[in-house]
Each structure stands twice: as C-alpha cells, then as structure tokens.
Short mmCIF file of C-alpha atoms in Angstrom, two decimals:
data_model
loop_
_atom_site.label_atom_id
_atom_site.label_comp_id
_atom_site.label_asym_id
_atom_site.label_seq_id
_atom_site.Cartn_x
_atom_site.Cartn_y
_atom_site.Cartn_z
CA GLN A 1 41.46 25.94 32.86
CA ILE A 2 38.98 25.65 35.77
CA GLY A 3 40.09 22.26 37.25
CA GLY A 4 38.65 18.91 36.57
CA GLY A 5 39.61 19.61 32.78
CA ASN A 6 37.14 21.84 32.11
CA THR A 7 37.80 24.82 30.49
CA ALA A 8 35.70 28.11 30.66
CA ILE A 9 35.13 30.51 27.98
CA VAL A 10 34.80 34.37 29.21
CA ALA A 11 33.26 36.86 26.81
CA ASP A 12 34.59 40.35 26.45
CA ALA A 13 32.81 42.53 28.73
CA ARG A 14 32.73 45.93 26.91
CA LEU A 15 32.30 44.19 23.22
CA SER A 16 29.53 42.27 24.65
CA THR A 17 27.69 45.48 25.92
CA ALA A 18 28.20 48.23 23.28
CA PHE A 19 25.14 47.70 22.31
CA GLU A 20 22.89 48.11 25.42
CA GLY A 21 20.03 50.92 25.33
CA ASP A 22 17.76 52.39 22.53
CA MET A 23 19.07 51.43 19.46
CA THR A 24 15.88 52.48 17.59
CA ARG A 25 17.25 55.79 16.39
CA ALA A 26 19.81 55.71 13.45
CA GLY A 27 22.16 58.06 15.14
CA ASP A 28 22.71 55.54 18.61
CA ALA A 29 23.10 52.81 16.40
CA SER A 30 25.87 53.96 14.44
CA LEU A 31 27.76 55.48 17.07
CA ALA A 32 27.56 51.74 18.76
CA VAL A 33 28.67 50.16 15.65
CA GLN A 34 31.53 52.62 15.51
CA ARG A 35 32.54 52.11 19.23
CA PHE A 36 32.37 48.39 18.64
CA LEU A 37 35.02 48.39 15.25
CA ALA A 38 37.37 51.00 17.38
CA GLN A 39 37.35 49.04 20.49
CA SER A 40 38.33 45.51 17.95
CA LEU A 41 40.93 47.36 16.63
CA MET A 42 42.42 48.75 19.95
CA ILE A 43 42.75 45.62 20.74
CA ASN A 44 44.49 44.05 17.84
CA LYS A 45 46.98 47.01 17.99
CA GLN A 46 48.01 46.22 21.85
CA ALA A 47 49.52 43.11 20.75
CA PRO A 48 49.59 42.77 16.95
CA GLU A 49 51.98 40.10 16.92
CA ASN A 50 50.14 37.98 18.98
CA GLU A 51 47.11 36.00 18.07
CA ARG A 52 44.03 36.10 20.59
CA SER A 53 40.91 34.91 20.49
CA ILE A 54 37.89 37.19 21.83
CA VAL A 55 34.29 36.08 22.07
CA VAL A 56 31.32 38.61 21.85
CA ALA A 57 28.31 37.42 23.49
CA PRO A 58 24.94 39.34 23.04
CA GLN A 59 22.81 40.90 26.06
CA ARG A 60 20.96 38.21 27.33
CA MET A 61 17.27 39.24 25.86
CA PRO A 62 18.23 41.99 23.06
CA THR A 63 15.61 44.10 21.18
CA THR A 64 15.54 43.69 17.16
CA SER A 65 17.20 46.91 16.97
CA GLN A 66 20.01 45.91 19.30
CA ALA A 67 20.53 42.84 17.13
CA GLN A 68 20.71 44.39 13.88
CA ALA A 69 23.18 47.15 15.37
CA MET A 70 25.09 44.27 16.13
CA ALA A 71 24.99 42.40 12.58
CA THR A 72 26.05 45.56 11.44
CA ALA A 73 29.05 45.54 13.23
CA LEU A 74 29.91 42.04 13.08
CA GLY A 75 29.55 42.55 9.37
CA GLY A 76 32.49 45.65 9.49
CA LEU A 77 34.58 42.93 10.60
CA SER A 78 34.15 40.53 7.75
CA ALA A 79 36.41 42.15 5.61
CA GLY A 80 39.19 40.80 7.61
CA ARG A 81 41.25 43.63 8.08
CA TRP A 82 42.55 43.25 11.76
CA THR A 83 40.05 39.96 12.68
CA GLN A 84 39.30 36.76 11.20
CA PRO A 85 35.84 35.13 12.41
CA LEU A 86 35.75 31.41 13.98
CA ASP A 87 32.91 29.28 12.62
CA ARG A 88 32.69 27.27 16.19
CA LEU A 89 32.94 28.24 19.78
CA SER A 90 35.12 25.46 20.35
CA ASP A 91 37.80 26.87 18.17
CA ALA A 92 38.09 29.77 20.69
CA ALA A 93 38.25 26.91 23.58
CA LYS A 94 41.20 25.62 21.86
CA ALA A 95 43.26 28.61 22.61
CA LYS A 96 46.23 28.96 25.42
CA PRO A 97 44.14 30.02 28.65
CA ASP A 98 45.37 33.20 30.12
CA PRO A 99 47.68 32.23 33.14
CA ALA A 100 46.93 35.50 34.73
CA ALA A 101 42.86 34.60 34.74
CA GLY A 102 40.95 34.03 37.41
CA ARG A 103 39.89 30.38 38.79
CA ARG A 104 37.27 31.32 41.28
CA ILE A 105 33.88 30.19 40.14
CA PRO A 106 30.61 31.82 41.88
CA GLY A 107 28.57 29.27 43.56
CA PRO A 108 24.95 28.65 42.14
CA GLY A 109 22.96 30.63 44.55
CA SER A 110 25.01 33.43 42.90
CA TYR A 111 22.93 33.20 40.05
CA PRO A 112 19.52 35.29 40.40
CA ASP A 113 16.58 33.10 40.43
CA ALA A 114 14.79 35.55 38.37
CA LEU A 115 17.08 35.02 35.94
CA ARG A 116 17.21 31.01 36.18
CA ALA A 117 13.14 30.98 35.30
CA GLN A 118 14.01 32.42 32.22
CA GLU A 119 16.49 30.13 31.33
CA LEU A 120 15.19 27.17 28.52
CA PRO A 121 14.81 23.80 31.08
CA THR A 122 16.75 20.92 30.54
CA GLU A 123 14.26 18.79 28.92
CA ALA A 124 14.23 21.62 25.96
CA PHE A 125 17.94 20.96 25.14
CA THR A 126 17.12 16.75 25.32
CA GLU A 127 14.19 17.67 22.78
CA ILE A 128 16.59 19.97 20.22
CA GLN A 129 19.20 17.06 20.29
CA LYS A 130 16.79 14.19 19.60
CA THR A 131 15.63 16.69 16.73
CA GLN A 132 19.43 17.24 15.57
CA GLN A 133 20.15 13.11 15.84
CA GLY A 134 16.91 12.70 13.82
CA LEU A 135 17.78 15.46 11.48
CA SER A 136 21.76 14.02 11.04
CA SER A 137 20.32 10.51 10.37
CA PHE A 138 17.98 11.29 8.18
CA LYS A 139 19.77 13.24 5.48
CA THR A 140 22.03 10.44 4.91
CA ILE A 141 19.54 8.54 2.76
CA LEU A 142 18.70 11.59 0.90
CA THR A 143 19.94 12.51 -2.74
CA SER A 144 19.06 16.20 -1.89
CA PRO A 145 19.85 16.85 1.52
CA ASP A 146 20.28 20.77 1.44
CA ARG A 147 16.47 20.79 0.63
CA VAL A 148 15.96 19.50 4.46
CA VAL A 149 18.87 20.50 6.20
CA ILE A 150 19.32 24.29 5.92
CA PRO A 151 15.34 24.81 6.98
CA PHE A 152 15.61 22.60 9.43
CA GLY A 153 18.95 23.67 10.81
CA SER A 154 17.38 27.12 11.00
CA ALA A 155 14.82 26.04 13.03
CA ILE A 156 16.89 24.25 15.39
CA MET A 157 18.87 27.58 15.57
CA ARG A 158 15.75 29.41 16.81
CA GLU A 159 14.41 26.57 19.41
CA MET A 160 17.49 28.13 21.09
CA SER A 161 16.81 31.23 20.63
CA THR A 162 17.09 33.69 23.79
CA SER A 163 13.48 35.17 22.37
CA TRP A 164 11.72 31.89 23.79
CA ARG A 165 13.06 33.50 27.40
CA GLY A 166 9.85 34.37 29.20
CA ASP A 167 7.62 32.14 27.08
CA PRO A 168 8.09 28.36 27.97
CA ALA A 169 4.48 27.18 26.34
CA GLY A 170 5.61 29.00 23.20
CA ALA A 171 8.76 27.32 22.91
CA ALA A 172 7.52 23.96 23.75
CA ASP A 173 4.95 24.29 21.12
CA PHE A 174 7.66 25.22 18.59
CA ARG A 175 9.92 22.51 19.75
CA ALA A 176 7.06 20.06 19.08
CA ALA A 177 6.14 21.38 15.89
CA VAL A 178 9.61 20.90 14.39
CA GLN A 179 9.71 17.49 15.59
CA SER A 180 6.75 16.45 14.33
CA TYR A 181 7.35 17.82 10.70
CA LEU A 182 10.42 16.18 10.77
CA ALA A 183 8.84 12.84 11.83
CA THR A 184 6.28 13.48 9.31
CA LEU A 185 9.17 13.30 6.50
CA GLN A 186 10.82 10.45 7.81
CA ASP A 187 7.38 8.45 7.70
CA GLN A 188 7.42 8.97 3.79
CA VAL A 189 10.26 6.09 3.85
CA LYS A 190 8.61 3.08 4.55
CA LEU A 191 7.82 -0.39 4.54
CA VAL A 192 4.27 -1.59 2.73
CA GLU A 193 2.34 -3.89 4.81
CA LYS A 194 2.75 -7.42 3.53
CA SER A 195 -0.04 -10.68 4.02
CA ASP A 196 1.23 -13.79 5.06
CA ALA A 197 3.21 -15.64 2.31
CA THR A 198 3.52 -19.51 1.64
CA LEU A 199 5.89 -21.15 0.53
CA SER A 200 5.16 -24.17 -1.30
CA GLY A 201 8.81 -25.72 -2.07
CA ARG A 202 12.14 -26.28 -0.60
CA SER A 203 13.25 -22.52 -1.81
CA ALA A 204 11.07 -19.56 -3.09
CA THR A 205 11.50 -15.89 -3.33
CA ILE A 206 9.74 -13.47 -0.91
CA PRO A 207 8.92 -9.47 -2.55
CA VAL A 208 9.07 -6.83 -0.12
CA THR A 209 7.64 -3.20 -1.18
CA VAL A 210 9.15 -0.12 0.15
CA LYS A 211 7.50 3.09 -0.90
CA ASN A 212 9.26 6.68 -1.50
CA GLY A 213 6.84 9.24 -0.35
CA LEU A 214 8.94 12.21 -0.52
CA LEU A 215 9.75 14.67 -3.53
CA GLN A 216 13.11 13.78 -3.97
CA GLY A 217 15.12 10.42 -4.03
CA ILE A 218 16.81 8.14 -1.56
CA ASP A 219 20.19 6.19 -1.57
CA HIS A 220 22.41 4.22 0.83
CA LEU A 221 19.36 2.63 2.33
CA TYR A 222 19.33 -0.71 3.10
CA LEU A 223 16.33 -3.46 3.84
CA GLN A 224 16.94 -6.54 5.82
CA LEU A 225 14.49 -9.67 6.30
CA GLU A 226 15.55 -11.43 9.23
CA SER A 227 13.58 -14.97 10.37
CA THR A 228 12.94 -15.69 13.53
CA GLN A 229 13.33 -19.46 13.26
CA PRO A 230 16.81 -19.79 10.81
CA ASN A 231 16.37 -23.52 11.69
CA ARG A 232 12.83 -23.72 9.43
CA LEU A 233 13.83 -20.58 6.90
CA LYS A 234 16.74 -18.97 6.24
CA VAL A 235 16.92 -15.45 4.70
CA THR A 236 19.41 -14.10 2.09
CA ASP A 237 21.35 -11.25 3.17
CA LYS A 238 20.14 -7.21 2.96
CA GLN A 239 19.37 -5.61 -0.06
CA PRO A 240 20.37 -2.16 -1.08
CA VAL A 241 17.28 0.32 -1.74
CA LYS A 242 17.56 2.99 -4.25
CA ILE A 243 14.07 4.94 -5.37
CA ASP A 244 12.79 7.69 -7.14
CA GLY A 245 10.58 10.44 -5.65
CA GLY A 246 7.07 9.21 -5.37
CA HIS A 247 8.12 5.83 -6.59
CA SER A 248 7.90 2.40 -4.48
CA GLN A 249 10.42 -0.41 -5.30
CA SER A 250 9.86 -4.14 -4.96
CA VAL A 251 13.02 -6.25 -2.92
CA LYS A 252 13.00 -9.89 -3.92
CA PHE A 253 14.98 -11.85 -0.99
CA GLU A 254 15.42 -15.96 -1.73
CA THR A 255 14.54 -17.73 0.73
CA ARG A 256 15.26 -21.70 1.60
CA ALA A 257 12.91 -23.84 3.88
CA TYR A 258 14.43 -26.96 6.23
CA ALA A 259 10.82 -27.86 8.12
CA ASN A 260 7.39 -27.14 7.60
CA GLY A 261 5.33 -24.86 9.88
CA PRO A 262 4.49 -21.15 10.43
CA VAL A 263 7.92 -19.00 10.72
CA LYS A 264 7.27 -14.51 11.62
CA VAL A 265 9.78 -12.71 9.53
CA HIS A 266 11.12 -9.37 11.14
CA ALA A 267 11.33 -6.48 8.13
CA ARG A 268 13.47 -3.15 8.77
CA LEU A 269 14.73 -0.30 6.81
CA TYR A 270 18.62 1.36 8.50
CA THR A 271 20.76 3.47 7.06
CA ALA A 272 24.60 2.70 6.45
CA ASP A 273 25.59 3.39 9.68
CA GLY A 274 22.87 1.01 11.24
CA GLN A 275 19.92 3.59 11.83
CA GLN A 276 16.93 2.55 11.86
CA VAL A 277 14.28 4.12 9.38
CA GLY A 278 10.92 3.95 9.89
CA LYS A 279 8.97 1.42 11.66
CA GLU A 280 9.47 -2.48 11.81
CA MET A 281 7.03 -5.12 9.65
CA ASP A 282 6.45 -8.38 10.83
CA PHE A 283 4.77 -11.08 8.65
CA ILE A 284 4.33 -14.96 8.39
CA VAL A 285 5.40 -17.40 6.13
CA HIS A 286 3.87 -20.81 6.08
CA VAL A 287 6.10 -23.36 5.31
CA THR A 288 4.70 -26.19 3.53
CA SER A 289 7.59 -27.76 1.36
CA ILE A 290 7.55 -31.75 0.66
CA THR A 291 10.49 -33.17 2.52
CA PRO A 292 12.15 -35.96 0.70
CA MET A 293 10.43 -38.65 3.41
CA VAL A 294 7.14 -37.24 1.72
CA LEU A 295 8.09 -37.83 -1.66
CA LEU A 296 9.26 -41.21 -1.20
CA VAL A 297 6.01 -41.96 0.18
CA ILE A 298 4.36 -40.76 -2.79
CA ALA A 299 6.56 -42.87 -5.15
CA GLY A 300 5.86 -45.99 -3.37
CA GLY A 301 2.12 -45.02 -3.39
CA VAL A 302 2.32 -44.50 -7.09
CA LEU A 303 4.43 -47.59 -7.69
CA LEU A 304 1.68 -49.86 -5.98
CA LEU A 305 -0.71 -48.35 -8.16
CA VAL A 306 1.16 -49.38 -11.27
CA LEU A 307 1.77 -52.77 -10.20
CA ALA A 308 -1.83 -53.53 -9.52
CA GLY A 309 -3.19 -51.97 -12.58
CA LEU A 310 -0.18 -54.62 -14.44
CA ARG A 311 -1.67 -57.43 -12.56
CA ILE A 312 -5.26 -56.78 -13.43
CA TYR A 313 -4.30 -56.29 -17.23
CA LEU A 314 -2.41 -59.77 -17.11
CA LYS A 315 -5.07 -61.57 -15.59
CA ARG A 316 -7.78 -60.56 -18.02
CA LYS A 317 -5.56 -61.18 -21.10
CA ARG A 318 -5.15 -64.82 -19.34
CA SER A 319 -8.71 -65.45 -18.87
CA GLY A 320 -9.74 -63.82 -22.44
CA SER A 321 -7.46 -66.53 -24.22
CA HIS A 322 -8.98 -69.63 -22.43
CA ASP A 323 -12.40 -68.45 -23.55
CA GLY A 324 -11.30 -68.19 -27.21
CA ALA A 325 -10.24 -71.76 -27.83
CA GLY A 326 -14.03 -73.31 -27.22
CA ASP A 327 -15.98 -71.37 -29.86
CA GLY A 328 -16.46 -71.85 -32.94
CA PRO A 329 -19.45 -73.73 -35.46
CA GLU A 330 -21.06 -76.88 -34.22
CA ALA A 331 -20.56 -80.10 -35.43
CA GLY A 332 -23.09 -81.52 -38.36
CA GLY A 333 -25.15 -78.53 -38.19
CA GLU A 334 -27.06 -77.06 -41.21
CA GLY A 335 -25.94 -73.97 -42.69
CA PRO A 336 -28.36 -71.00 -42.84
CA SER A 337 -31.26 -71.42 -45.65
CA ASP A 338 -32.45 -69.39 -48.19
CA GLY A 339 -35.42 -67.20 -47.72
CA GLY A 340 -38.02 -67.38 -49.97
CA ASP A 341 -38.73 -71.27 -50.53
CA ASN A 342 -42.77 -71.51 -51.43
CA GLY A 343 -42.84 -75.59 -51.37
CA GLY A 344 -41.34 -75.98 -54.48
CA GLY A 345 -43.61 -74.15 -56.83
CA GLU A 346 -42.94 -71.57 -59.53
CA PRO A 347 -41.38 -68.02 -58.11
CA GLU A 348 -43.45 -65.47 -57.51
CA ARG A 349 -43.02 -62.70 -60.11
CA PRO A 350 -42.91 -59.08 -58.95
CA GLY A 351 -46.44 -57.55 -59.29
CA ASP A 352 -48.68 -60.73 -58.48
CA PRO A 353 -51.34 -60.59 -55.90
CA ALA A 354 -50.63 -62.27 -52.70
CA ALA A 355 -52.14 -65.60 -51.99
CA ASP A 356 -55.49 -65.47 -50.15
CA THR A 357 -55.07 -67.49 -47.75
CA GLY A 358 -57.97 -66.74 -45.66
CA THR A 359 -60.79 -69.07 -44.07
CA GLY A 360 -63.73 -68.76 -46.75
CA SER A 361 -67.27 -67.61 -45.42
CA GLY A 362 -70.00 -70.49 -45.10
CA THR A 363 -72.86 -68.31 -44.88
CA PRO A 364 -75.19 -68.37 -48.40
CA SER A 365 -74.92 -65.16 -50.25
CA ARG A 366 -77.54 -62.94 -50.63
CA PRO A 367 -79.70 -62.07 -53.48
CA GLY A 368 -78.01 -59.98 -55.90
CA GLU A 369 -74.61 -60.14 -54.43
CA LYS A 370 -72.18 -61.38 -56.90
CA VAL A 371 -69.92 -64.00 -55.98
CA GLU A 372 -66.31 -64.50 -58.05
CA ARG A 373 -65.04 -67.79 -58.01
#
C-alpha cells in the first residue's frame, strides 16, 4: 500500500532482466532460460509453506529473440510443478502487501524524458478503450461472437504493444484501422431508410425493415419506435429482432391515431443492456383519420340527400295520378273507318289496272296515230 487507497505492484528485478543481452545465439538463449527456471525454483524453496505472487515484466523494448526466449521460459513453468500462473494482473494485486516493502514513490521528475517520449500517449489508451467498449457491446448480438472477439482481441492487445514505442504515427494508423473495421462491421446491422407513411384510419400497422449484412445471425436485438407527439400518435412497445446472416426482416408496429396531422417518429436499434446499434432513423407519419365529428357530418349529408330524393319521388307520383284522371276517348266521336272505301262500287280485284284519273288531252290526233277509246 502506498497511501490513498492505491496499491503498487513491483516486478521481480532478477527474473525480469534474465533475458537482456543478445539472444540470437541458441546457447545464450538456452542459458537464459535455465537461469530463469532455476531462479523461480529457488524462490519457491525459500518458503515453500507460504504462497507468494511474483510478477515478471518484460523489458521495455525487447527484440524478437529476447521475446522468444522469455516465451520458452514461461512455457517451462506451464506444467505447474512449482508455480501456478495467474490469468490477470489484478489477481496479483489482491495479495497481502509486504509490510517491509518501501512506500516511497519517486517524483515525476525522476522519470527520464527520453523514455517518457516513447510512451503511448493518453489519447492512445482512450481510443483503445473506445474500441474495447464497442467490441463488448457488439458481441452481445452475435450468434457466433468468437469469430469477431478473437481477432479483434488480438488487435487490441497489439495496439498496446511496446513495439510501437518510437513510432507514434504507425501506432495511430493501426488504431484507426482497427476502429474503422469494427465500425464497418457494426454498420452492417442497420435500419433500411423508410419513406413517409400515411395513416387513413384510427389504427394501422407501420412496417420497419432491419437489414443484417453480416455473415452470421444476430439475436438479442430490439427495435423501438418513439412518437414525438404521443397525444396524436401512439406506437406499441419495442419488438425483438432475430435475423439470419445476409437477410432482412420487416418488423411491424401497431399504432393508434388520436388527431390528424404530421408526426415525426424515431426508430432505433439497441441491445438488451440499452446500448444503441447503428444510427437512428426518422420518418414522418401523416395521420388522416376520420374523426367522429366528420362521420356525423357525412351521415347528416347522406340523410339529407335521401330525404330530398324521397320528396321528389312522392311529388312526381302525386302529379302523375292527377293527369291520368282526365284522359280517355271523346264523347260522340266516330271510330276509325275501314280503309279502302271506293264510293260503294265493286271492290277492286287483285291484278286490275289502276283507274286512269288523269285529264284527257284536247289536242286532235295526228294523222296515222291510233287512239284507243
């Protein structure tokens, strides 16, 4: 304990510096591994009845051969013959502090400026934390999270690697690439743009389409529509979303309208713990429902038309009955006469020539002309 509720973890100096020097030759690397194992066994034999936690920290900028030699030595301890590895550094911090340990902390000025310039800046760890939080939220909706968590977990560990010391531009580019690729995967789960909708009744259904462009399914995802004017338009509660990879799904919401007019609706996707997925989408719903007052006016108009038509019908019926009472044959009138009256003579026979009633010519006949009489 160093005061203020803080705990300092000190690495073992001898074990941490066992791999300094040139480890490119096999003999030097094997000797360093043997010394490391012997030193760890000696520490265990000093007080075998007491369980102690020992932290081994790699040197600031190890070479490839030095890192390989340290990995070989740690592999020799994996059998668990006299050591037991810890998964997290926080487990070592839970150990009982050594009462004889020094509590004096060197001031900030004692840290060399040359080494400070090689450290990762605070902004780098802020970006790494942002990537980690995005990954933690994104994996909760995946049906096969290992396909995303394992490669991105390795990339996040690489972002914190000491190999970036002295290359801040390269480290920044790598962090940006990891964050961009994760954002690209997150954007594959999105809401499809929706045009304005029109409701022509008191209640209706609004469909919203969710697209899954990933190569795996998504689950434990929810879609919610929020009306900006609940007094005009009310939407049902959230709906669960479960889509296979490379497919889309239409989610339907029941709505109820209380007043006419345009209403803006917000649509968003979020996880079970409330973390938003993708971007929100806004669209307008035009409510044109027929209110009871409008129905009453329409019913009154129809009733007036029916009454007016009935009145016209009855009026014409009465007028027609009065006109029919004065009609009929005139008194003393003669009936129709038989046609073909020829003045009392004999009736004409079929085939007789028609009577010549033309006016005779008074001009004398010319010589040689025969005249029938």
